[in-house]
């Protein structure tokens, strides 16, 4: 059976220096593995990030289901630790994910964007703007057409409230 996320973490707002604990619980048979990412990239190696997993086998008497309880703990949070955290549960039968923002109060900045993105003509494209800091008033996108026009410039482009640019 492919994994399901049975307990998830919510978006949080925290102060610099605080500790943050994110918990993601997966139910699956066979056992799933959980991977954590920040803004689509592996969590940076740091002594401030700690991962922990706990397994409960056959937790239901009439089932071979296994629970994997995974924690990501961040000590001494910094503004740049803010972003979109994702836990992905994966086994041989499939995968599922949950994601939510961790907002650390402080001056906002855009994280490094992927310099080149290739898309197939005629397909939809979503571009996320990874950022940190809180609160953020708004996120704007600009076209690189020599005019630096603010997007959207036509009905094929929309920007969602979280700053994601959608191109149809």
PDB file of C-alpha atoms in Angstrom:
ATOM      1  CA  UNK A   1       0.000   0.000   0.000  1.00  0.00           C
ATOM      2  CA  UNK A   2       1.309   3.421  -0.897  1.00  0.00           C
ATOM      3  CA  UNK A   3       2.016   5.752   2.014  1.00  0.00           C
ATOM      4  CA  UNK A   4      -0.387   8.265   3.451  1.00  0.00           C
ATOM      5  CA  UNK A   5       0.435  11.191   5.708  1.00  0.00           C
ATOM      6  CA  UNK A   6      -1.708  10.775   8.827  1.00  0.00           C
ATOM      7  CA  UNK A   7      -0.249  13.612  10.881  1.00  0.00           C
ATOM      8  CA  UNK A   8       1.184  16.820   9.468  1.00  0.00           C
ATOM      9  CA  UNK A   9       2.661  20.088  10.606  1.00  0.00           C
ATOM     10  CA  UNK A  10       1.052  23.492  10.134  1.00  0.00           C
ATOM     11  CA  UNK A  11       2.485  26.769   8.898  1.00  0.00           C
ATOM     12  CA  UNK A  12       4.200  28.530  11.787  1.00  0.00           C
ATOM     13  CA  UNK A  13       5.582  31.951  12.627  1.00  0.00           C
ATOM     14  CA  UNK A  14       8.573  32.039  14.966  1.00  0.00           C
ATOM     15  CA  UNK A  15      11.238  34.425  16.200  1.00  0.00           C
ATOM     16  CA  UNK A  16      14.990  34.237  15.522  1.00  0.00           C
ATOM     17  CA  UNK A  17      16.665  32.130  18.216  1.00  0.00           C
ATOM     18  CA  UNK A  18      13.582  29.989  18.874  1.00  0.00           C
ATOM     19  CA  UNK A  19      13.478  26.218  18.422  1.00  0.00           C
ATOM     20  CA  UNK A  20      11.162  24.710  15.809  1.00  0.00           C
ATOM     21  CA  UNK A  21       9.889  21.129  15.687  1.00  0.00           C
ATOM     22  CA  UNK A  22       8.136  19.719  12.609  1.00  0.00           C
ATOM     23  CA  UNK A  23       6.452  16.310  12.784  1.00  0.00           C
ATOM     24  CA  UNK A  24       5.305  14.170   9.883  1.00  0.00           C
ATOM     25  CA  UNK A  25       3.685  10.754  10.421  1.00  0.00           C
ATOM     26  CA  UNK A  26       3.336   8.264   7.576  1.00  0.00           C
ATOM     27  CA  UNK A  27       1.243   5.095   7.462  1.00  0.00           C
ATOM     28  CA  UNK A  28       2.275   2.444   4.939  1.00  0.00           C
ATOM     29  CA  UNK A  29       2.934  -1.212   4.183  1.00  0.00           C
ATOM     30  CA  UNK A  30       5.743  -1.798   3.468  1.00  0.00           C
ATOM     31  CA  UNK A  31       7.444   0.795   5.654  1.00  0.00           C
ATOM     32  CA  UNK A  32       7.927   4.188   4.021  1.00  0.00           C
ATOM     33  CA  UNK A  33      11.016   6.354   4.237  1.00  0.00           C
ATOM     34  CA  UNK A  34      10.616  10.085   4.867  1.00  0.00           C
ATOM     35  CA  UNK A  35      12.767  12.719   3.198  1.00  0.00           C
ATOM     36  CA  UNK A  36      12.755  16.373   4.279  1.00  0.00           C
ATOM     37  CA  UNK A  37      13.410  19.296   1.936  1.00  0.00           C
ATOM     38  CA  UNK A  38      13.460  23.085   2.220  1.00  0.00           C
ATOM     39  CA  UNK A  39      12.255  25.028  -0.830  1.00  0.00           C
ATOM     40  CA  UNK A  40      12.718  21.920  -2.974  1.00  0.00           C
ATOM     41  CA  UNK A  41      16.328  21.260  -1.948  1.00  0.00           C
ATOM     42  CA  UNK A  42      17.833  18.917   0.636  1.00  0.00           C
ATOM     43  CA  UNK A  43      18.040  20.424   4.127  1.00  0.00           C
ATOM     44  CA  UNK A  44      21.469  22.043   4.525  1.00  0.00           C
ATOM     45  CA  UNK A  45      23.968  20.191   6.676  1.00  0.00           C
ATOM     46  CA  UNK A  46      24.107  21.949  10.031  1.00  0.00           C
ATOM     47  CA  UNK A  47      24.325  21.065  13.701  1.00  0.00           C
ATOM     48  CA  UNK A  48      21.181  23.170  14.156  1.00  0.00           C
ATOM     49  CA  UNK A  49      19.095  20.664  12.137  1.00  0.00           C
ATOM     50  CA  UNK A  50      18.308  17.311  13.748  1.00  0.00           C
ATOM     51  CA  UNK A  51      16.298  14.498  12.187  1.00  0.00           C
ATOM     52  CA  UNK A  52      14.694  11.640  14.098  1.00  0.00           C
ATOM     53  CA  UNK A  53      12.514   8.706  13.071  1.00  0.00           C
ATOM     54  CA  UNK A  54      10.512   6.290  15.211  1.00  0.00           C
ATOM     55  CA  UNK A  55       8.781   3.174  13.821  1.00  0.00           C
ATOM     56  CA  UNK A  56       5.656   1.487  15.199  1.00  0.00           C
ATOM     57  CA  UNK A  57       5.065  -1.863  13.444  1.00  0.00           C
ATOM     58  CA  UNK A  58       1.629  -3.494  13.180  1.00  0.00           C
ATOM     59  CA  UNK A  59       0.134  -0.691  15.219  1.00  0.00           C
ATOM     60  CA  UNK A  60      -3.389  -1.899  14.387  1.00  0.00           C
ATOM     61  CA  UNK A  61      -4.207  -5.519  15.346  1.00  0.00           C
ATOM     62  CA  UNK A  62      -5.833  -6.406  12.022  1.00  0.00           C
ATOM     63  CA  UNK A  63      -3.286  -4.716   9.817  1.00  0.00           C
ATOM     64  CA  UNK A  64       0.314  -4.957   8.702  1.00  0.00           C
ATOM     65  CA  UNK A  65       0.421  -1.166   8.598  1.00  0.00           C
ATOM     66  CA  UNK A  66       3.503   0.536   9.955  1.00  0.00           C
ATOM     67  CA  UNK A  67       3.715   4.072  11.273  1.00  0.00           C
ATOM     68  CA  UNK A  68       6.840   6.113  10.719  1.00  0.00           C
ATOM     69  CA  UNK A  69       7.014   9.166  12.961  1.00  0.00           C
ATOM     70  CA  UNK A  70       9.582  11.608  11.614  1.00  0.00           C
ATOM     71  CA  UNK A  71      10.776  14.810  13.267  1.00  0.00           C
ATOM     72  CA  UNK A  72      12.803  17.717  11.985  1.00  0.00           C
ATOM     73  CA  UNK A  73      14.058  19.916  14.818  1.00  0.00           C
ATOM     74  CA  UNK A  74      15.713  23.282  14.236  1.00  0.00           C
ATOM     75  CA  UNK A  75      17.550  24.942  17.111  1.00  0.00           C
ATOM     76  CA  UNK A  76      18.412  28.627  17.248  1.00  0.00           C
ATOM     77  CA  UNK A  77      16.276  29.471  14.192  1.00  0.00           C
ATOM     78  CA  UNK A  78      17.655  32.097  11.829  1.00  0.00           C
ATOM     79  CA  UNK A  79      15.732  34.248   9.377  1.00  0.00           C
ATOM     80  CA  UNK A  80      17.233  32.292   6.458  1.00  0.00           C
ATOM     81  CA  UNK A  81      15.780  29.037   7.901  1.00  0.00           C
ATOM     82  CA  UNK A  82      12.372  30.277   6.792  1.00  0.00           C
ATOM     83  CA  UNK A  83      10.814  28.711   3.738  1.00  0.00           C
ATOM     84  CA  UNK A  84       8.620  25.895   2.443  1.00  0.00           C
ATOM     85  CA  UNK A  85       9.378  22.651   4.294  1.00  0.00           C
ATOM     86  CA  UNK A  86       8.250  19.366   2.759  1.00  0.00           C
ATOM     87  CA  UNK A  87       8.173  15.832   4.091  1.00  0.00           C
ATOM     88  CA  UNK A  88       7.889  13.146   1.412  1.00  0.00           C
ATOM     89  CA  UNK A  89       6.945   9.589   2.405  1.00  0.00           C
ATOM     90  CA  UNK A  90       8.024   6.989  -0.152  1.00  0.00           C
ATOM     91  CA  UNK A  91       7.912   3.194  -0.459  1.00  0.00           C
ATOM     92  CA  UNK A  92       7.802   0.705  -3.346  1.00  0.00           C
ATOM     93  CA  UNK A  93       4.068   1.357  -3.848  1.00  0.00           C
ATOM     94  CA  UNK A  94       4.279   5.131  -4.231  1.00  0.00           C
ATOM     95  CA  UNK A  95       4.862   8.444  -2.539  1.00  0.00           C
ATOM     96  CA  UNK A  96       2.984  11.313  -0.933  1.00  0.00           C
ATOM     97  CA  UNK A  97       4.078  14.634   0.505  1.00  0.00           C
ATOM     98  CA  UNK A  98       2.982  17.410   2.818  1.00  0.00           C
ATOM     99  CA  UNK A  99       4.411  20.913   2.901  1.00  0.00           C
ATOM    100  CA  UNK A 100       3.949  24.087   4.918  1.00  0.00           C
ATOM    101  CA  UNK A 101       5.896  27.294   5.524  1.00  0.00           C
ATOM    102  CA  UNK A 102       8.095  28.083   8.470  1.00  0.00           C
ATOM    103  CA  UNK A 103       8.212  31.874   8.810  1.00  0.00           C
ATOM    104  CA  UNK A 104      11.012  33.402  10.874  1.00  0.00           C
ATOM    105  CA  UNK A 105      10.339  37.055  11.679  1.00  0.00           C
ATOM    106  CA  UNK A 106      12.847  39.391  10.052  1.00  0.00           C
ATOM    107  CA  UNK A 107      13.831  41.222   6.884  1.00  0.00           C
ATOM    108  CA  UNK A 108      12.834  39.302   3.789  1.00  0.00           C
ATOM    109  CA  UNK A 109      15.047  38.213   0.940  1.00  0.00           C
ATOM    110  CA  UNK A 110      14.782  35.994  -2.117  1.00  0.00           C
ATOM    111  CA  UNK A 111      16.762  32.774  -2.044  1.00  0.00           C
ATOM    112  CA  UNK A 112      18.829  31.750  -5.040  1.00  0.00           C
ATOM    113  CA  UNK A 113      16.597  30.903  -7.999  1.00  0.00           C
ATOM    114  CA  UNK A 114      17.400  28.247 -10.570  1.00  0.00           C
ATOM    115  CA  UNK A 115      19.139  30.215 -13.355  1.00  0.00           C
ATOM    116  CA  UNK A 116      17.659  28.315 -16.319  1.00  0.00           C
ATOM    117  CA  UNK A 117      14.392  26.429 -16.459  1.00  0.00           C
ATOM    118  CA  UNK A 118      13.406  24.410 -19.504  1.00  0.00           C
ATOM    119  CA  UNK A 119       9.728  23.940 -20.315  1.00  0.00           C
ATOM    120  CA  UNK A 120       7.851  22.153 -23.087  1.00  0.00           C
ATOM    121  CA  UNK A 121       5.838  24.474 -25.343  1.00  0.00           C
ATOM    122  CA  UNK A 122       2.103  24.084 -24.826  1.00  0.00           C
ATOM    123  CA  UNK A 123       2.402  22.843 -21.237  1.00  0.00           C
ATOM    124  CA  UNK A 124       1.744  24.717 -18.019  1.00  0.00           C
ATOM    125  CA  UNK A 125       4.654  25.985 -15.950  1.00  0.00           C
ATOM    126  CA  UNK A 126       4.786  26.943 -12.280  1.00  0.00           C
ATOM    127  CA  UNK A 127       7.676  28.984 -10.915  1.00  0.00           C
ATOM    128  CA  UNK A 128       8.056  29.298  -7.165  1.00  0.00           C
ATOM    129  CA  UNK A 129       9.860  32.201  -5.560  1.00  0.00           C
ATOM    130  CA  UNK A 130      11.761  30.786  -2.579  1.00  0.00           C
ATOM    131  CA  UNK A 131      12.077  33.462   0.072  1.00  0.00           C
ATOM    132  CA  UNK A 132      12.651  33.945   3.766  1.00  0.00           C
ATOM    133  CA  UNK A 133      11.669  36.632   6.239  1.00  0.00           C
ATOM    134  CA  UNK A 134       8.321  37.578   7.698  1.00  0.00           C
ATOM    135  CA  UNK A 135       6.054  39.373   7.137  1.00  0.00           C
ATOM    136  CA  UNK A 136       6.290  39.700   3.356  1.00  0.00           C
ATOM    137  CA  UNK A 137       4.010  42.325   1.812  1.00  0.00           C
ATOM    138  CA  UNK A 138       4.039  40.914  -1.720  1.00  0.00           C
ATOM    139  CA  UNK A 139       6.071  39.075  -4.345  1.00  0.00           C
ATOM    140  CA  UNK A 140       6.368  40.531  -7.858  1.00  0.00           C
ATOM    141  CA  UNK A 141       7.667  38.966 -11.062  1.00  0.00           C
ATOM    142  CA  UNK A 142       9.201  40.889 -13.972  1.00  0.00           C
ATOM    143  CA  UNK A 143       9.707  39.792 -17.580  1.00  0.00           C
ATOM    144  CA  UNK A 144      13.191  39.736 -19.050  1.00  0.00           C
ATOM    145  CA  UNK A 145      12.192  41.274 -22.358  1.00  0.00           C
ATOM    146  CA  UNK A 146      14.355  44.371 -22.221  1.00  0.00           C
ATOM    147  CA  UNK A 147      11.437  46.368 -20.837  1.00  0.00           C
ATOM    148  CA  UNK A 148      11.441  44.739 -17.385  1.00  0.00           C
ATOM    149  CA  UNK A 149       7.644  44.779 -17.397  1.00  0.00           C
ATOM    150  CA  UNK A 150       5.846  43.622 -14.275  1.00  0.00           C
ATOM    151  CA  UNK A 151       3.983  40.340 -14.773  1.00  0.00           C
ATOM    152  CA  UNK A 152       1.291  39.326 -15.503  1.00  0.00           C
ATOM    153  CA  UNK A 153       1.137  41.001 -18.897  1.00  0.00           C
ATOM    154  CA  UNK A 154      -1.551  38.721 -20.385  1.00  0.00           C
ATOM    155  CA  UNK A 155      -4.209  36.211 -19.326  1.00  0.00           C
ATOM    156  CA  UNK A 156      -1.791  33.272 -19.698  1.00  0.00           C
ATOM    157  CA  UNK A 157       0.100  34.442 -16.608  1.00  0.00           C
ATOM    158  CA  UNK A 158      -1.217  34.520 -13.060  1.00  0.00           C
ATOM    159  CA  UNK A 159       0.444  34.999  -9.698  1.00  0.00           C
ATOM    160  CA  UNK A 160      -0.997  33.195  -6.680  1.00  0.00           C
ATOM    161  CA  UNK A 161      -1.127  34.663  -3.189  1.00  0.00           C
ATOM    162  CA  UNK A 162       2.005  32.708  -2.191  1.00  0.00           C
ATOM    163  CA  UNK A 163       3.976  34.323  -5.031  1.00  0.00           C
ATOM    164  CA  UNK A 164       3.976  31.374  -7.448  1.00  0.00           C
ATOM    165  CA  UNK A 165       3.952  32.421 -11.113  1.00  0.00           C
ATOM    166  CA  UNK A 166       1.696  30.240 -13.290  1.00  0.00           C
ATOM    167  CA  UNK A 167       2.193  30.345 -17.066  1.00  0.00           C
ATOM    168  CA  UNK A 168      -0.328  28.586 -19.332  1.00  0.00           C
TER     169      UNK A 168
END
